[in-house]
Short mmCIF file of C-alpha atoms in Angstrom, two decimals:
data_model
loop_
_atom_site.label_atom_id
_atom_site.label_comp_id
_atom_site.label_asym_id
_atom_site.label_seq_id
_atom_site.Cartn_x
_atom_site.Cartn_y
_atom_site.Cartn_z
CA UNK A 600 -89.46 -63.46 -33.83
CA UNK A 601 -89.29 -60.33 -36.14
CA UNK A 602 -87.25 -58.45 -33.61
CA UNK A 603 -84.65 -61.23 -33.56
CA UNK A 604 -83.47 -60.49 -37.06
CA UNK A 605 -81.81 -56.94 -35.47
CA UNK A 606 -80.00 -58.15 -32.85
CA UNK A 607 -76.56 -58.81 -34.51
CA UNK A 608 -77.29 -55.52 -36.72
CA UNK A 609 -78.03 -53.45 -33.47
CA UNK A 610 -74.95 -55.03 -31.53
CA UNK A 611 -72.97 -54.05 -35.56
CA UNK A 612 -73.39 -50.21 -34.51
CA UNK A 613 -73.92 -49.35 -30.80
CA UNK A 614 -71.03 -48.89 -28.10
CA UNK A 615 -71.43 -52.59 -26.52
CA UNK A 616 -69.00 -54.92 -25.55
CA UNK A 617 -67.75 -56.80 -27.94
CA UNK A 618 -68.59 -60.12 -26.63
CA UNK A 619 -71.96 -59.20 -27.28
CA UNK A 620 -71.66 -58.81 -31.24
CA UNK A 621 -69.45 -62.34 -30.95
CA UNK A 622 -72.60 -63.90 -28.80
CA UNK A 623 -75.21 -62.62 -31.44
CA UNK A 624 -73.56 -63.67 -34.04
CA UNK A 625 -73.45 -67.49 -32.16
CA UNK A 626 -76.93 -67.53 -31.24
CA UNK A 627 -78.12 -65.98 -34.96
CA UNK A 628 -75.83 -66.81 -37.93
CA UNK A 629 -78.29 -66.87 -40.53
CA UNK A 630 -78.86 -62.96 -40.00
CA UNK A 631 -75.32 -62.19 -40.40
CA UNK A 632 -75.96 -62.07 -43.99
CA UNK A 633 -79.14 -60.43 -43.74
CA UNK A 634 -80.59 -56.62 -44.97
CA UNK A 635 -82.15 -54.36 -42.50
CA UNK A 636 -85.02 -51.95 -43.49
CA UNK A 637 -82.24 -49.71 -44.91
CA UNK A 638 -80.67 -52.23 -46.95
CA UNK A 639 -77.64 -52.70 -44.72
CA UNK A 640 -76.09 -55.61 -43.61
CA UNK A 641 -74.57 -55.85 -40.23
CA UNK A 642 -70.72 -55.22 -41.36
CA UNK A 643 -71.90 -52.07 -43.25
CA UNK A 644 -73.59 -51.19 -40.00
CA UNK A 645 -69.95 -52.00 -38.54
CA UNK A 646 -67.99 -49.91 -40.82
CA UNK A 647 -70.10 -46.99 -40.96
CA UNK A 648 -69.94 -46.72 -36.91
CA UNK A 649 -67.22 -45.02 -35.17
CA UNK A 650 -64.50 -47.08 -33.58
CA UNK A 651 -65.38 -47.40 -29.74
CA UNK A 652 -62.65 -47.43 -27.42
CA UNK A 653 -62.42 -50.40 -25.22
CA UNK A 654 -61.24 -50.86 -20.89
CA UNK A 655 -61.04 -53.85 -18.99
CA UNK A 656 -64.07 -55.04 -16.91
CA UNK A 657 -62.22 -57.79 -15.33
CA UNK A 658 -62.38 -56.66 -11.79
CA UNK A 659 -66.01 -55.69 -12.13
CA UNK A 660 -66.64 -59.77 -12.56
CA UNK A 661 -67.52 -59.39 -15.70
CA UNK A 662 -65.62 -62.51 -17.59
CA UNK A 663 -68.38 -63.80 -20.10
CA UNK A 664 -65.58 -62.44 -22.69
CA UNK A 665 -62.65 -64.69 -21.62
CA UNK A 666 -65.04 -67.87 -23.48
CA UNK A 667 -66.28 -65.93 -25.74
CA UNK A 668 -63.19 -63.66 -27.16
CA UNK A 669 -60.28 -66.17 -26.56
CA UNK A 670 -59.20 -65.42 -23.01
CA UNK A 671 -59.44 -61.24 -23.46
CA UNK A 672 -61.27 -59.07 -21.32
CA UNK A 673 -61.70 -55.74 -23.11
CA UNK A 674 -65.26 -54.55 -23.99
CA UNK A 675 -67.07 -51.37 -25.71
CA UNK A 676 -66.68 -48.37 -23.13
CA UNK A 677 -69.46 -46.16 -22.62
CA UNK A 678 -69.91 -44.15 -25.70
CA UNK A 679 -65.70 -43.28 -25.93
CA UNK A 680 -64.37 -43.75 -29.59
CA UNK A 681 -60.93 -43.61 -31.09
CA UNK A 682 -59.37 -40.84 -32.17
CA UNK A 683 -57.27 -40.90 -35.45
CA UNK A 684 -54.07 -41.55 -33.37
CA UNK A 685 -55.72 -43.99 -31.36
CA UNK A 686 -56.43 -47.97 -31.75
CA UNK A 687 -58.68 -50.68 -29.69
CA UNK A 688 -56.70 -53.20 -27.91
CA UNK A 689 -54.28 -55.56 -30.19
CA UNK A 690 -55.31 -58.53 -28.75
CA UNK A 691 -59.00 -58.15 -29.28
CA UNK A 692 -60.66 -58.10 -32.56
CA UNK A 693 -62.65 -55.46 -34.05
CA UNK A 694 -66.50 -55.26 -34.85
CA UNK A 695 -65.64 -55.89 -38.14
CA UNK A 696 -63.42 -59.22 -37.83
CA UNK A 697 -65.97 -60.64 -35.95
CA UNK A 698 -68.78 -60.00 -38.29
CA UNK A 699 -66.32 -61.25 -41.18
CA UNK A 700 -65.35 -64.46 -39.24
CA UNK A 701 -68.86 -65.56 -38.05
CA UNK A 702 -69.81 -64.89 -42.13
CA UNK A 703 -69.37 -66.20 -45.65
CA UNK A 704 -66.80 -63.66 -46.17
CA UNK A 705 -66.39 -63.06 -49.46
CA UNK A 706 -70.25 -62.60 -49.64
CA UNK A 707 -70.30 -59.96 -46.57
CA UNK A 708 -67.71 -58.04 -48.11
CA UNK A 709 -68.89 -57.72 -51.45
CA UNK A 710 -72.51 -56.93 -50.90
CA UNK A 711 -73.64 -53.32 -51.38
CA UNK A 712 -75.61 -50.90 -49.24
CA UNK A 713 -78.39 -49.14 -51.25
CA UNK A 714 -75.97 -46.57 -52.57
CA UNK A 715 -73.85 -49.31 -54.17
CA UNK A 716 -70.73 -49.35 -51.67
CA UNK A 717 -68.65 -51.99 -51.04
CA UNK A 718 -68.10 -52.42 -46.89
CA UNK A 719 -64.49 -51.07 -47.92
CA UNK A 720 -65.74 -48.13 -49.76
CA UNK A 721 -67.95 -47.81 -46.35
CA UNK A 722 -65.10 -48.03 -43.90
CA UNK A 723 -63.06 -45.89 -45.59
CA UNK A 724 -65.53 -42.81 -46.10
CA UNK A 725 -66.12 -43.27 -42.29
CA UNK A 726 -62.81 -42.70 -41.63
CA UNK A 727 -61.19 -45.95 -40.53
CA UNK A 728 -57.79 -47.06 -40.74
CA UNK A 729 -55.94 -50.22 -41.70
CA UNK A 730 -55.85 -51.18 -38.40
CA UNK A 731 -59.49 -50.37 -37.67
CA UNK A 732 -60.78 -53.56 -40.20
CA UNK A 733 -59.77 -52.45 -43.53
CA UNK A 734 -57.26 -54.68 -43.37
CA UNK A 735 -59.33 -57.91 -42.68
CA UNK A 736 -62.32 -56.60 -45.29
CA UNK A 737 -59.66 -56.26 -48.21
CA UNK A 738 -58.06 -59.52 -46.93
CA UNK A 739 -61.84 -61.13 -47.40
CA UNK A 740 -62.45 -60.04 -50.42
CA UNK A 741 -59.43 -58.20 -52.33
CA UNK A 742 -61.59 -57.38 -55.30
CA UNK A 743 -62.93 -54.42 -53.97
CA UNK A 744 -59.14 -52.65 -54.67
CA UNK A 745 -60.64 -52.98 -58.13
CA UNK A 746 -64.45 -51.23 -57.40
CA UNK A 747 -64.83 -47.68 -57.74
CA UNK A 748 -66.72 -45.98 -55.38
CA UNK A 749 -70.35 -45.07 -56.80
CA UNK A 750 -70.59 -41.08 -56.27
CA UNK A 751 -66.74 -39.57 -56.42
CA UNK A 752 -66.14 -42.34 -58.63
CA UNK A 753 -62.66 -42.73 -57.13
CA UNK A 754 -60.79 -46.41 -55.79
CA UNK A 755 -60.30 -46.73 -52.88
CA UNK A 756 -56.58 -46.16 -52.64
CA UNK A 757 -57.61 -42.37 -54.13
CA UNK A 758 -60.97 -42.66 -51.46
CA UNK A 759 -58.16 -42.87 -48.46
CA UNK A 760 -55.91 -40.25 -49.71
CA UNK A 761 -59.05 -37.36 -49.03
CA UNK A 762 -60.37 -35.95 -46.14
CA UNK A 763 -63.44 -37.83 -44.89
CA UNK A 764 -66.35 -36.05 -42.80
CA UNK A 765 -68.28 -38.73 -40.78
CA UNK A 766 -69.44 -38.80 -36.89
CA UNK A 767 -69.40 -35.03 -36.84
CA UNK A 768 -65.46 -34.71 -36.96
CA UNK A 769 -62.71 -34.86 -40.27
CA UNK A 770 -60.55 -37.62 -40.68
CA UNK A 771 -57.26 -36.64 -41.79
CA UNK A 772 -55.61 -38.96 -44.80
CA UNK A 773 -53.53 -42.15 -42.97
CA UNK A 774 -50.33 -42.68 -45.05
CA UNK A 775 -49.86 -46.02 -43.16
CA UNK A 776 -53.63 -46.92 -44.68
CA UNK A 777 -52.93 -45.37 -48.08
CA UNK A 778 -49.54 -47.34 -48.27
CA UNK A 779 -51.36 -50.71 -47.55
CA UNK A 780 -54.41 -50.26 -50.05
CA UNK A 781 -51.74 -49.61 -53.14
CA UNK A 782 -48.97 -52.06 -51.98
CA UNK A 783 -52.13 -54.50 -52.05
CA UNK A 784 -52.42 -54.07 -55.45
CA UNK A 785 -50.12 -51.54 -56.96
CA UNK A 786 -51.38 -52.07 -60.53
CA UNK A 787 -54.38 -50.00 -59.37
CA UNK A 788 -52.70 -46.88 -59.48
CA UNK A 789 -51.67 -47.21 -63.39
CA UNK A 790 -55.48 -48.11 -63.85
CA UNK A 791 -56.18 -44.99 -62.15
CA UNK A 792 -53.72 -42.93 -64.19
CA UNK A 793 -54.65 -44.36 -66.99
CA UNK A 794 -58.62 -43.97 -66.83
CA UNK A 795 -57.66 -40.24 -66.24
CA UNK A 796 -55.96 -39.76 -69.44
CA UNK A 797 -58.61 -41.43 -71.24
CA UNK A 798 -60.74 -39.36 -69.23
CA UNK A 799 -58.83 -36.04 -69.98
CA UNK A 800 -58.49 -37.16 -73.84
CA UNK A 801 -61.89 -37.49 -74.23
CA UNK A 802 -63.01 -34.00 -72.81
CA UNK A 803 -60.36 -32.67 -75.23
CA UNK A 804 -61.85 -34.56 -78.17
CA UNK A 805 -65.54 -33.58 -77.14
CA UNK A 806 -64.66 -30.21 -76.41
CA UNK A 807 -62.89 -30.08 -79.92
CA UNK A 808 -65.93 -31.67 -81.96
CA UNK A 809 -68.00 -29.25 -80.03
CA UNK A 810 -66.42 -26.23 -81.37
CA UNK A 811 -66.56 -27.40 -84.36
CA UNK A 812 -70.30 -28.09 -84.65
CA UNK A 813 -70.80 -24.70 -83.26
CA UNK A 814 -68.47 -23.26 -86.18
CA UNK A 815 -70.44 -25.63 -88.84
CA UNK A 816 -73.69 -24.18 -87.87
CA UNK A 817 -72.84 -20.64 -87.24
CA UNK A 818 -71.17 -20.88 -90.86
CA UNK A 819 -74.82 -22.39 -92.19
CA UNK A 820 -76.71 -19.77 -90.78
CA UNK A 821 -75.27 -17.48 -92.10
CA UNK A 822 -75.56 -18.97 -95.17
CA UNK A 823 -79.43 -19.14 -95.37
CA UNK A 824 -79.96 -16.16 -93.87
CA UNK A 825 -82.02 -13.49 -96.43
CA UNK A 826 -80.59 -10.63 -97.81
CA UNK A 827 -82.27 -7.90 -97.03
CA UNK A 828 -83.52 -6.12 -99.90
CA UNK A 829 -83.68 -2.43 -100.40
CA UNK A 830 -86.62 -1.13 -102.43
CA UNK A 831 -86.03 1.85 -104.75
CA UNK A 832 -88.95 3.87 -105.30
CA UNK A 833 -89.43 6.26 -108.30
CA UNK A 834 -92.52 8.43 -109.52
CA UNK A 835 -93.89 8.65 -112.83
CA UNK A 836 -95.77 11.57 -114.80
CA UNK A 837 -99.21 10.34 -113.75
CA UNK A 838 -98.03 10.59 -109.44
CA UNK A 839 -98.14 7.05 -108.98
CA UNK A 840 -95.10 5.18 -107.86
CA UNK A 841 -93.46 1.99 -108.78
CA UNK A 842 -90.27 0.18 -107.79
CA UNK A 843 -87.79 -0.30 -109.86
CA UNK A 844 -87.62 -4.06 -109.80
CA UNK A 845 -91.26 -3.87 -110.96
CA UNK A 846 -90.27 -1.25 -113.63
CA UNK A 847 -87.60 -3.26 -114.74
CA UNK A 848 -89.88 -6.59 -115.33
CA UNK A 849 -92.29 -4.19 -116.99
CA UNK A 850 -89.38 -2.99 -119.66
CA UNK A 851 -88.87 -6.93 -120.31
CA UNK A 852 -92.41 -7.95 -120.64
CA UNK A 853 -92.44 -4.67 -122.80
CA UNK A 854 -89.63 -5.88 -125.06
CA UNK A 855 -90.68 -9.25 -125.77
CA UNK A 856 -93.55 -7.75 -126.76
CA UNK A 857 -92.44 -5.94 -129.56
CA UNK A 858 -90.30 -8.72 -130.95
#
């Protein structure tokens, strides 16, 4: 059924318990993988959506989870999600390490949204921490360290060291995230540096070939600009007037003349 095909993306971004996402990604693997109408798969749906805090539902009878999730029995609270000093329960994985178990990893965490970002690139502008699944999306598919994101045009590593505005709050930089991402691969940081010179070096170069073009053609102009010409006018005996360039061609037309 058409509907079908949604179920593990709508489980990716709404406050549910977690054993749900685990469940839908059982009973549908083949739409793990799979692009919504928006050109999302479900772990970009997971790391664009807040982090939802979790409670215990063990004493409401509710123990579907203790099969499903390895003998824990947090879930998805009602619409509650983490604050930046906050984390879900240790012992339960995240939306996001589900989606990345149940899937070909390294294919879930390099394909793109329609903007071009890598699930990484996602997580991060949405705010999330190490802890939060960055962690398990860089350990899936460490290339991303490597991807700059499409519109700031910044790694990753630089991505987590700005403030991020997502969910309708700002997410401070986390030095605990930004200390993972470049210990990952600390050779990112010279590439950084580096592009940045190259960068600044090449504005300097344009800027100086641009001044000089400007000076080239200013000089040219004023070059082939005209003259201007002022005409002398004199009067003869007979009141009519003549300049004196034409006089002066007449007086050598006159001369040849007589030779």
């Amino acid at each position: 059924h058409p509907w079908a095909a949604r179920i593990v993306h709508a489980a990716s971004g709404v406050d549910c318990p977690r054993a749900v996402v685990k469940i839908a990604t059982i009973l549908y693997p083949r739409h793990i993988e799979d692009l919504d109408e928006q050109l999302r798969t479900p772990l970009i749906i997971a790391a664009k959506a807040p982090i939802f805090k979790v409670r215990d539902l063990s004493d409401e009878g509710y123990l579907l989870e203790d099969h499903v999730l390895a003998g824990d029995n947090n879930n998805g609270s009602g619409g509650e999600t983490l604050g930046a000093d906050e984390s879900s329960s240790p012992a339960e994985p995240s939306v996001i390490e589900i989606l990345i178990d149940a899937s070909s990893a390294n294919v879930a965490c390099s394909t793109t949204n329609k903007e071009g970002r890598l699930p990484l690139h996602v997580a991060i502008r949405s705010g999330k921490q190490w802890k939060h699944g960055i962690k398990s999306i860089l350990a899936a598919y460490p290339e991303a360290l490597l991807q700059q994101d499409p519109s700031t045009r910044l790694y990753p590593f630089l991505l987590a060291a700005i403030d991020q505005k997502c969910h309708g709050q700002v997410y401070k930089p986390d030095l605990g995230t930004l200390y993972e991402l470049l210990r990952a691969n600390p050779a990112v940081s010279n590439g950084a540096l580096q592009r940045d010179d190259n960068s600044n070096s090449r504005n300097r170069r344009n800027k100086h070939e641009y001044h000089h073009r400007q000076s080239v053609d200013s000089n040219n102009n004023n070059s082939n600009k005209e003259q201007p010409t002022t005409t002398l006018v004199t009067s003869t005996k007979n009141g009519r007037y003549h300049s004196l360039d034409g006089i002066r061609q007449q007086q050598q037309t006159n001369g040849q003349a007589n030779k």
